Coordinates of C-alpha atoms in Angstrom, one line a residue:
M1 CA -139.2 184.4 54.6
D2 CA -143.0 184.7 54.3
E3 CA -145.5 182.9 56.6
T4 CA -145.4 179.7 54.5
S5 CA -141.6 179.4 54.2
Y6 CA -139.3 177.5 56.6
D7 CA -135.7 176.4 56.8
V8 CA -136.7 172.9 57.6
L9 CA -140.0 170.9 57.6
V10 CA -139.9 167.8 59.8
V11 CA -142.4 165.1 59.0
G12 CA -143.3 162.9 61.9
G13 CA -144.2 163.8 65.5
G14 CA -142.6 160.8 67.3
I15 CA -139.5 161.1 69.5
N16 CA -137.1 161.5 66.6
G17 CA -139.1 164.1 64.8
A18 CA -139.8 166.1 67.9
G19 CA -136.2 165.8 69.0
I20 CA -134.9 167.0 65.7
A21 CA -137.4 170.0 65.6
R22 CA -136.2 171.0 69.1
D23 CA -132.5 170.7 68.2
L24 CA -132.9 172.8 65.0
A25 CA -135.1 175.4 66.6
G26 CA -132.5 175.9 69.3
R27 CA -129.9 176.5 66.6
G28 CA -132.0 179.4 65.2
L29 CA -133.6 177.7 62.2
A30 CA -137.2 178.3 61.2
V31 CA -138.8 174.9 61.7
L32 CA -142.2 173.3 61.0
L33 CA -143.1 170.0 62.6
A34 CA -146.0 168.2 61.0
E35 CA -147.6 165.0 62.5
Q36 CA -150.5 163.2 60.9
D37 CA -152.0 162.2 64.2
D38 CA -151.3 163.2 67.8
L39 CA -147.8 163.5 69.1
A40 CA -146.4 160.1 70.1
A41 CA -149.6 158.5 68.8
H42 CA -147.8 155.3 67.6
T43 CA -144.4 153.8 68.2
S44 CA -143.2 156.5 70.6
S45 CA -145.9 155.8 73.1
A46 CA -145.8 152.0 72.8
S47 CA -142.3 151.3 74.1
T48 CA -141.2 149.4 77.2
K49 CA -140.6 152.9 78.6
L50 CA -137.0 152.4 79.5
I51 CA -133.9 154.6 79.3
H52 CA -131.3 151.9 78.9
G53 CA -128.2 150.8 77.2
G54 CA -129.7 147.5 76.0
L55 CA -128.0 144.8 78.0
R56 CA -129.1 142.1 75.7
Y57 CA -127.5 143.8 72.7
L58 CA -124.1 143.0 74.1
E59 CA -124.8 139.4 73.1
Y60 CA -125.1 140.5 69.5
R61 CA -121.8 142.4 69.8
E62 CA -123.6 145.8 69.4
F63 CA -120.9 147.4 71.6
A64 CA -121.0 150.8 69.9
L65 CA -124.8 151.1 70.2
V66 CA -124.7 150.1 73.8
R67 CA -121.9 152.5 74.7
K68 CA -123.8 155.4 72.9
A69 CA -127.0 154.6 74.7
L70 CA -125.2 154.3 78.1
Q71 CA -123.6 157.7 77.5
E72 CA -127.0 159.2 77.0
R73 CA -128.7 157.4 79.9
E74 CA -127.6 159.7 82.8
R75 CA -127.7 162.8 80.6
L76 CA -131.4 162.1 79.9
L77 CA -132.1 161.4 83.6
R78 CA -130.7 164.8 84.6
S79 CA -132.6 166.6 81.8
A80 CA -136.1 165.7 83.1
P81 CA -136.1 164.2 86.6
H82 CA -139.9 164.4 86.7
I83 CA -140.6 162.0 83.8
M84 CA -137.4 159.9 84.1
W85 CA -135.8 158.2 87.1
P86 CA -133.4 155.5 88.0
L87 CA -134.7 151.9 88.2
R88 CA -133.0 148.8 89.6
F89 CA -133.5 145.5 87.7
V90 CA -133.3 142.0 89.1
M91 CA -132.2 139.2 86.8
P92 CA -132.9 135.8 88.4
H93 CA -130.3 133.3 87.3
D94 CA -131.4 130.3 85.3
P95 CA -128.4 128.2 84.5
S96 CA -130.1 126.6 81.6
M97 CA -130.3 130.0 79.8
R98 CA -126.9 131.5 80.2
P99 CA -123.9 130.6 82.5
A100 CA -123.2 132.9 85.4
W101 CA -119.8 133.9 84.1
M102 CA -121.4 135.2 80.9
I103 CA -123.8 137.3 82.8
R104 CA -121.1 138.7 85.1
A105 CA -119.0 139.6 82.1
G106 CA -121.9 141.3 80.4
L107 CA -122.7 143.3 83.5
F108 CA -119.1 144.3 83.9
L109 CA -119.1 145.7 80.4
Y110 CA -122.5 147.4 81.0
D111 CA -121.1 149.1 84.1
H112 CA -117.9 150.3 82.5
L113 CA -118.7 151.1 78.8
A114 CA -119.7 154.6 79.9
R115 CA -119.2 156.8 82.9
R116 CA -121.7 156.6 85.7
E117 CA -122.4 159.2 88.3
V118 CA -125.9 158.5 89.5
L119 CA -126.6 154.9 88.8
P120 CA -125.1 152.3 91.1
A121 CA -123.1 149.3 89.7
S122 CA -124.4 145.8 89.3
R123 CA -124.0 143.1 91.9
A124 CA -124.9 139.5 92.6
V125 CA -127.6 138.8 95.2
A126 CA -129.0 135.9 97.1
L127 CA -132.7 136.0 96.2
Q128 CA -133.7 134.2 99.5
R129 CA -132.5 137.3 101.4
H130 CA -133.4 140.0 98.8
V131 CA -136.8 141.7 98.7
A132 CA -137.2 140.8 95.0
G133 CA -136.9 137.1 95.7
A134 CA -140.2 136.8 97.6
P135 CA -142.5 136.9 94.5
L136 CA -140.3 134.4 92.6
Q137 CA -140.5 130.6 92.4
A138 CA -138.3 128.8 94.9
Q139 CA -135.8 127.4 92.4
Y140 CA -134.5 130.9 91.7
R141 CA -131.9 131.3 94.4
R142 CA -129.3 133.5 92.8
G143 CA -129.7 136.7 90.8
F144 CA -128.0 139.8 89.6
V145 CA -129.1 143.4 90.1
Y146 CA -128.2 146.3 87.7
S147 CA -129.3 149.8 86.9
D148 CA -131.1 151.5 84.1
G149 CA -133.8 154.2 83.9
W150 CA -137.5 154.6 83.4
V151 CA -139.2 157.2 81.2
D152 CA -142.8 158.3 80.5
D153 CA -142.3 157.9 76.7
A154 CA -145.3 159.9 75.4
R155 CA -144.6 162.8 77.7
L156 CA -140.9 162.8 76.6
V157 CA -142.2 163.5 73.1
V158 CA -144.5 166.3 74.2
L159 CA -141.7 168.0 76.2
N160 CA -139.5 168.0 73.1
A161 CA -142.3 169.6 71.1
L162 CA -142.9 172.1 73.8
D163 CA -139.2 173.1 73.8
A164 CA -139.2 173.3 70.1
R165 CA -142.2 175.6 70.1
A166 CA -140.6 177.7 72.9
R167 CA -137.5 178.2 70.7
G168 CA -139.6 179.3 67.6
A169 CA -140.7 176.1 65.9
E170 CA -144.3 175.7 64.7
V171 CA -145.9 172.4 65.7
R172 CA -148.9 171.1 63.8
T173 CA -150.6 167.9 64.9
R174 CA -153.3 166.2 62.9
T175 CA -151.5 167.4 59.8
R176 CA -150.6 165.0 57.0
C177 CA -148.0 165.6 54.4
T178 CA -149.7 164.5 51.3
A179 CA -147.0 165.4 48.7
A180 CA -143.5 166.8 48.6
R181 CA -141.5 167.7 45.6
R182 CA -138.3 169.7 44.8
V183 CA -138.8 173.0 43.1
G184 CA -135.5 174.6 42.4
S185 CA -133.6 175.1 45.6
H186 CA -136.5 174.3 48.0
W187 CA -139.2 171.7 48.7
Q188 CA -142.8 172.4 48.0
V189 CA -144.9 170.5 50.4
E190 CA -148.7 170.0 50.5
L191 CA -150.2 169.7 54.0
A192 CA -153.8 168.6 54.7
G193 CA -155.5 169.0 58.1
T194 CA -157.0 165.9 59.6
G195 CA -158.9 167.7 62.4
G196 CA -156.1 169.4 64.2
T197 CA -154.0 172.6 64.2
V198 CA -153.4 173.3 60.5
P199 CA -155.4 176.4 59.3
G200 CA -157.9 175.4 56.6
P201 CA -158.4 172.1 54.8
A202 CA -155.0 172.2 52.9
Q203 CA -152.0 174.4 52.6
T204 CA -148.8 174.5 50.5
V205 CA -145.6 175.5 52.2
R206 CA -141.9 175.9 51.2
A207 CA -138.9 174.5 53.0
R208 CA -135.2 174.6 52.2
A209 CA -134.8 171.1 53.6
L210 CA -137.1 168.2 54.4
V211 CA -136.7 165.7 57.2
N212 CA -138.4 162.3 56.9
A213 CA -138.8 161.2 60.5
A214 CA -142.0 159.2 59.8
G215 CA -140.9 156.2 61.8
P216 CA -142.6 153.0 60.5
W217 CA -144.0 155.1 57.6
A218 CA -140.5 156.4 56.6
E219 CA -140.1 154.0 53.7
S220 CA -143.6 154.5 52.3
F221 CA -143.3 158.3 52.7
L222 CA -140.3 158.3 50.3
R223 CA -142.1 156.0 47.8
R224 CA -145.5 157.7 47.8
Q225 CA -145.2 161.4 49.0
A226 CA -141.7 162.6 48.4
Q227 CA -141.4 161.7 44.7
P228 CA -140.4 164.2 42.0
P229 CA -142.8 164.8 39.1
S230 CA -140.4 163.2 36.7
G231 CA -137.0 161.5 36.7
P232 CA -135.7 158.7 38.9
A233 CA -137.5 157.9 42.1
L234 CA -135.9 158.8 45.4
T235 CA -134.3 155.7 46.9
A236 CA -136.0 154.2 50.0
R237 CA -134.0 152.0 52.3
S238 CA -135.7 148.8 53.3
L239 CA -137.2 148.9 56.8
R240 CA -138.0 145.8 58.8
L241 CA -141.2 146.4 60.7
V242 CA -141.2 144.5 64.0
K243 CA -144.2 144.6 66.4
G244 CA -143.6 144.8 70.1
S245 CA -146.6 144.1 72.3
H246 CA -147.0 144.7 76.1
I247 CA -149.5 143.7 78.7
V248 CA -150.5 145.4 81.9
V249 CA -151.8 143.2 84.8
P250 CA -152.6 143.9 88.5
R251 CA -149.5 144.4 90.6
C252 CA -147.4 141.2 90.8
F253 CA -145.1 142.4 93.5
E254 CA -144.9 145.1 96.2
H255 CA -141.3 146.4 95.9
D256 CA -139.9 149.0 93.5
H257 CA -137.4 146.9 91.5
A258 CA -138.1 145.6 88.0
Y259 CA -137.3 142.2 86.6
L260 CA -135.5 141.0 83.5
F261 CA -136.4 137.4 82.7
Q262 CA -134.5 135.1 80.3
N263 CA -136.7 133.1 78.1
P264 CA -136.0 129.7 76.6
D265 CA -136.2 131.2 73.1
K266 CA -133.1 133.4 74.1
R267 CA -135.3 136.5 74.2
I268 CA -136.0 138.5 77.4
T269 CA -139.1 139.8 79.1
F270 CA -139.3 142.7 81.5
A271 CA -141.7 143.0 84.4
I272 CA -141.9 146.5 85.6
P273 CA -143.8 148.4 88.4
Y274 CA -146.3 150.5 86.6
E275 CA -148.8 153.2 87.7
S276 CA -148.5 152.1 91.4
R277 CA -151.2 149.4 91.1
F278 CA -150.0 147.5 88.1
T279 CA -147.2 145.5 86.5
L280 CA -146.1 146.1 82.9
I281 CA -144.8 143.0 81.1
G282 CA -143.2 143.0 77.7
T283 CA -142.1 142.8 75.0
T284 CA -142.6 140.6 71.9
D285 CA -140.7 140.7 68.7
V286 CA -143.0 139.7 65.8
E287 CA -142.6 140.5 62.1
F288 CA -145.3 142.9 61.0
Q289 CA -146.7 143.3 57.5
G290 CA -149.8 145.5 58.0
A291 CA -150.5 149.2 58.4
P292 CA -148.4 150.5 61.3
G293 CA -151.3 152.4 62.9
E294 CA -153.3 149.2 63.2
A295 CA -150.9 147.1 65.2
R296 CA -152.6 145.2 68.0
A297 CA -151.5 142.5 70.4
T298 CA -152.7 139.1 69.3
P299 CA -154.0 136.4 71.7
E300 CA -150.8 134.4 70.9
E301 CA -148.6 137.3 72.0
I302 CA -150.6 137.9 75.2
A303 CA -150.3 134.2 76.0
Y304 CA -146.6 134.2 75.3
L305 CA -146.0 137.1 77.7
C306 CA -148.1 135.5 80.4
Q307 CA -146.3 132.2 80.0
Q308 CA -142.8 133.8 80.3
A309 CA -143.8 135.7 83.4
S310 CA -145.3 132.6 84.9
R311 CA -142.1 130.7 84.5
Y312 CA -140.7 133.0 87.2
F313 CA -143.5 134.3 89.5
R314 CA -145.0 132.1 92.2
Q315 CA -148.4 133.4 91.3
P316 CA -149.0 132.6 87.6
V317 CA -150.1 135.4 85.2
H318 CA -153.1 134.5 83.0
S319 CA -154.6 136.2 80.0
A320 CA -157.7 136.9 82.0
D321 CA -155.6 139.1 84.3
V322 CA -154.7 141.5 81.5
V323 CA -156.4 144.9 82.1
W324 CA -154.7 146.6 79.1
H325 CA -152.4 145.8 76.3
Y326 CA -150.7 147.9 73.6
S327 CA -148.5 147.4 70.6
G328 CA -146.1 149.5 68.6
V329 CA -144.3 148.9 65.3
R330 CA -140.5 149.4 65.5
P331 CA -139.0 150.7 62.2
L332 CA -135.7 148.7 62.3
L333 CA -132.9 148.8 59.7
D334 CA -133.1 145.5 57.8
D335 CA -129.7 143.9 58.5
E336 CA -130.9 140.6 57.2
R337 CA -130.7 138.8 60.5
G338 CA -133.3 136.0 60.8
D339 CA -134.5 136.6 64.3
P340 CA -136.4 139.9 64.7
A341 CA -135.1 140.2 68.3
A342 CA -131.5 140.3 66.9
V343 CA -132.1 143.1 64.4
T344 CA -130.1 146.2 65.2
R345 CA -131.7 149.0 67.2
D346 CA -129.1 151.5 66.0
Y347 CA -130.1 154.3 63.6
L348 CA -128.8 155.7 60.3
L349 CA -129.2 159.2 59.0
E350 CA -129.3 159.3 55.2
T351 CA -129.0 162.5 53.2
D352 CA -130.1 163.1 49.6
T353 CA -128.6 166.3 48.2
Q354 CA -129.7 166.0 44.6
G355 CA -131.4 169.4 44.9
A356 CA -132.9 170.7 48.1
P357 CA -131.6 168.5 51.0
L358 CA -133.6 165.5 52.2
L359 CA -132.6 163.8 55.5
S360 CA -134.2 160.4 56.3
V361 CA -134.1 158.8 59.7
W362 CA -133.9 155.0 59.7
G363 CA -134.3 153.1 62.9
G364 CA -133.4 154.3 66.4
K365 CA -134.5 153.9 69.9
I366 CA -135.8 156.3 72.6
T367 CA -132.5 156.3 74.6
T368 CA -130.5 157.7 71.7
F369 CA -133.0 160.2 70.4
R370 CA -131.1 163.3 71.6
K371 CA -127.8 162.1 70.0
L372 CA -129.7 161.3 66.8
A373 CA -131.3 164.8 66.8
E374 CA -127.9 166.4 67.4
E375 CA -126.3 164.6 64.5
A376 CA -129.2 165.5 62.3
G377 CA -128.9 169.1 63.4
D378 CA -125.1 169.1 62.6
T379 CA -125.8 167.7 59.1
L380 CA -128.6 170.2 58.2
T381 CA -126.8 173.3 59.5
R382 CA -123.9 172.3 57.4
L383 CA -126.0 171.7 54.3
L384 CA -128.0 174.9 54.7
G385 CA -125.0 177.0 55.8
K386 CA -127.0 178.4 58.6
G387 CA -127.5 177.8 62.3
R388 CA -125.6 177.5 65.6
A389 CA -123.7 174.6 67.1
G390 CA -125.3 171.8 69.0
W391 CA -126.7 172.8 72.4
T392 CA -128.8 170.0 73.9
A393 CA -126.1 167.9 75.7
Q394 CA -126.5 169.8 79.0
A395 CA -130.0 171.4 78.4
L396 CA -133.0 170.6 80.5
L397 CA -136.4 169.7 79.1
P398 CA -139.5 171.7 80.0
G399 CA -140.3 171.2 83.6
G400 CA -136.9 169.7 84.4
D401 CA -135.4 172.8 86.0
L402 CA -136.5 172.4 89.6
S403 CA -134.0 175.0 91.0
A404 CA -136.7 177.6 91.7
W405 CA -138.3 175.1 94.1
I406 CA -135.3 173.3 95.6
G407 CA -132.1 175.2 94.9
P408 CA -129.2 173.8 93.0
A409 CA -129.6 170.3 91.5
E410 CA -127.8 167.4 93.1
R411 CA -129.1 164.0 92.0
P412 CA -132.2 163.5 89.8
D413 CA -134.0 161.1 92.1
T414 CA -133.4 163.0 95.3
D415 CA -134.1 166.3 93.5
F416 CA -137.5 165.1 92.6
A417 CA -138.3 163.9 96.1
R418 CA -137.3 167.4 97.4
F419 CA -139.5 168.9 94.7
V420 CA -142.6 166.9 95.8
A421 CA -141.9 168.0 99.4
A422 CA -141.8 171.7 98.3
I423 CA -145.1 171.3 96.5
G424 CA -146.6 170.0 99.7
V425 CA -145.4 173.2 101.5
R426 CA -146.5 175.7 98.8
H427 CA -149.7 173.9 97.8
G428 CA -150.7 172.0 101.0
W429 CA -154.3 172.0 99.9
L430 CA -153.5 169.5 97.1
P431 CA -154.3 165.9 98.0
P432 CA -150.9 164.1 98.1
P433 CA -151.8 161.6 95.3
L434 CA -152.8 164.4 93.0
A435 CA -149.8 166.5 94.0
L436 CA -147.5 163.6 93.1
R437 CA -149.2 162.9 89.8
L438 CA -149.0 166.5 88.7
A439 CA -145.4 166.7 89.9
R440 CA -144.5 163.7 87.8
A441 CA -146.4 164.9 84.7
Y442 CA -145.4 168.6 84.7
G443 CA -142.4 169.1 86.9
S444 CA -141.7 172.8 87.5
R445 CA -144.5 173.7 85.0
I446 CA -147.0 172.6 87.6
D447 CA -148.0 176.2 88.3
R448 CA -149.0 176.6 84.7
V449 CA -151.7 173.9 85.5
L450 CA -152.6 175.2 88.9
G451 CA -152.6 178.9 88.0
S452 CA -153.7 181.1 90.9
A453 CA -155.6 178.3 92.7
T454 CA -155.4 178.3 96.5
R455 CA -157.9 175.5 97.1
L456 CA -159.0 172.4 95.3
A457 CA -162.3 174.0 94.2
D458 CA -160.3 176.6 92.2
L459 CA -159.3 173.9 89.8
G460 CA -162.8 173.5 88.7
P461 CA -165.0 170.4 88.7
A462 CA -163.4 166.9 88.5
V463 CA -164.4 165.6 85.1
A464 CA -163.0 162.2 86.2
P465 CA -161.5 161.3 89.5
G466 CA -158.3 163.4 90.0
L467 CA -158.7 165.1 86.7
H468 CA -160.0 168.7 87.0
E469 CA -161.0 171.2 84.4
A470 CA -158.0 173.4 85.0
E471 CA -155.7 170.5 83.9
L472 CA -157.8 169.8 80.8
H473 CA -157.8 173.4 79.8
Y474 CA -154.0 173.4 80.2
L475 CA -153.6 170.3 78.0
R476 CA -155.8 171.8 75.3
R477 CA -154.1 175.2 75.4
E478 CA -150.5 174.2 75.7
E479 CA -150.0 170.5 74.9
W480 CA -152.1 169.9 71.7
A481 CA -154.6 167.5 73.4
L482 CA -157.8 167.3 71.4
N483 CA -159.6 164.2 72.6
A484 CA -159.9 161.8 75.5
D485 CA -157.2 159.4 74.2
D486 CA -154.7 162.2 74.0
V487 CA -155.4 163.0 77.7
L488 CA -156.1 159.5 79.2
W489 CA -153.5 157.4 77.4
R490 CA -150.7 159.8 76.2
R491 CA -150.5 162.9 78.3
S492 CA -151.3 160.7 81.3
K493 CA -152.2 157.0 82.0
L494 CA -155.4 157.9 83.8
G495 CA -157.2 155.6 81.4
L496 CA -155.9 152.7 83.5
H497 CA -157.5 154.2 86.6
S498 CA -160.9 155.3 85.0
L499 CA -164.1 153.4 84.6
P500 CA -165.7 153.5 81.1
A501 CA -168.3 156.0 82.3
Q502 CA -165.6 158.3 83.6
A503 CA -163.6 158.0 80.3
R504 CA -166.8 159.0 78.4
Q505 CA -167.1 162.0 80.6
V506 CA -163.6 163.2 79.6
A507 CA -164.5 162.5 75.9
D508 CA -167.7 164.5 76.2
W509 CA -165.9 167.4 77.9
M510 CA -163.2 167.5 75.2
A511 CA -165.8 167.2 72.4
A512 CA -167.8 170.1 73.9
Q513 CA -164.8 172.3 74.1
A514 CA -163.9 171.5 70.5
A515 CA -167.5 172.3 69.5
T516 CA -167.4 175.7 71.0
A517 CA -164.4 176.5 68.9
T518 CA -163.2 179.0 71.5
P519 CA -159.6 180.1 70.5
A520 CA -157.1 179.0 73.1
P521 CA -155.2 181.8 74.8
A522 CA -151.8 182.7 73.4
V523 CA -149.1 180.5 74.8
Q524 CA -146.2 182.5 76.4
E525 CA -143.1 180.4 76.5
A526 CA -140.5 182.9 77.8
S527 CA -138.9 180.4 80.3
W528 CA -139.3 176.9 81.8
S529 CA -139.0 177.9 85.4

């Protein structure tokens, strides 16, 4: 192969595209991942940030999907204990919504559809005596507690891209695939840089197979970019684009449990502890017809989420309380169900082998990304006659191997607590809040950020509170961060904690670094210790 030829070109740098690139690179294939914007710039950073089986999907008899997601839940928690951790959910019982026997039956299935080793089972609680009852209105006297997991969704995508690169893949952000056509036994793909990592304004590359992991753009990619010069058009499965919006408000409760609220319209709303000082409330399910990159929460959606939360909390939530909101467009398989909330969250991998292989990813959810990527890898290695067997089931993500700090792994949650304590011993000069944030973000890669620093001043000036130049250099050099949004809203959530003037300082610093056009040092990815 020459420098412009690959085994597989993956279009789309969301969780599915990054996961597939990682899986294929680990099997020994030459992989190029192309993303038109930043990694996780759209749907994959706009989730409810849960690793969960999907309790409500049981009501729609999606037993296979729930079981598959539950099987992945603890596997993911073990793979990256710094960005994923167990979370207990409280469901106040409202008899007008669903009878108690139905909830008990659903939770019994949820507990037993897949093996659990880390997460405790569900149980009924008296809210008058439970810490989670205090913020709730007095009529909610009974409830149920169950387990799922939390994930920093945008960092999960970045970790997959880092692992893909470490295993030989090339990752190009701000790189749009403008055209793709079959030429003999390969794909000829035109790439155009949009201000990122692709060399030059445009480039044509060859690939033996093409993966369409463009998320909400998957259907339009087939219709507009991946068309042959003549002959029948490639078929494009119909996607149903459903917008999910979330709001963030000042902290509504002091404890570390999350809530699942049942709404009169038979939907649910989550209220989740977020970034220590806030509560995340979501999500909506609204049909969306516009450009996926332009999705925004409407005043009506914000009012809806406030209203549903206020049905349960003693202290009402008002639109004026919202400090941030975000929206993402979910590319769901159109199964012709009327209610957007009832549309399946399962995925479908569809292959077109009329010439060089094309694999399209339809649907999916964060919890099942690894399984989806493994199935895609199995399919492509079979079609290409090249590559090793699947390998990710027991693999750790970058930063997830804490053994050099704490010894053998035990439980993801307690392992991380021991890791934070070890950082305090080795880097006692780090202020505890900064040490915890860096531990969460980077795990065992924290020393790649700190370098040889032995005091806070060695990290360079603070461009914004708690954000030093050393970290910004790391994010530019190793994590594809090019602007302030990449840093403040995807690689971290420091945007929530920054004043506008501080955010401008970060933007100015990043712009100044880009203007100097100083080549980043070569990234050495020999191990993830």
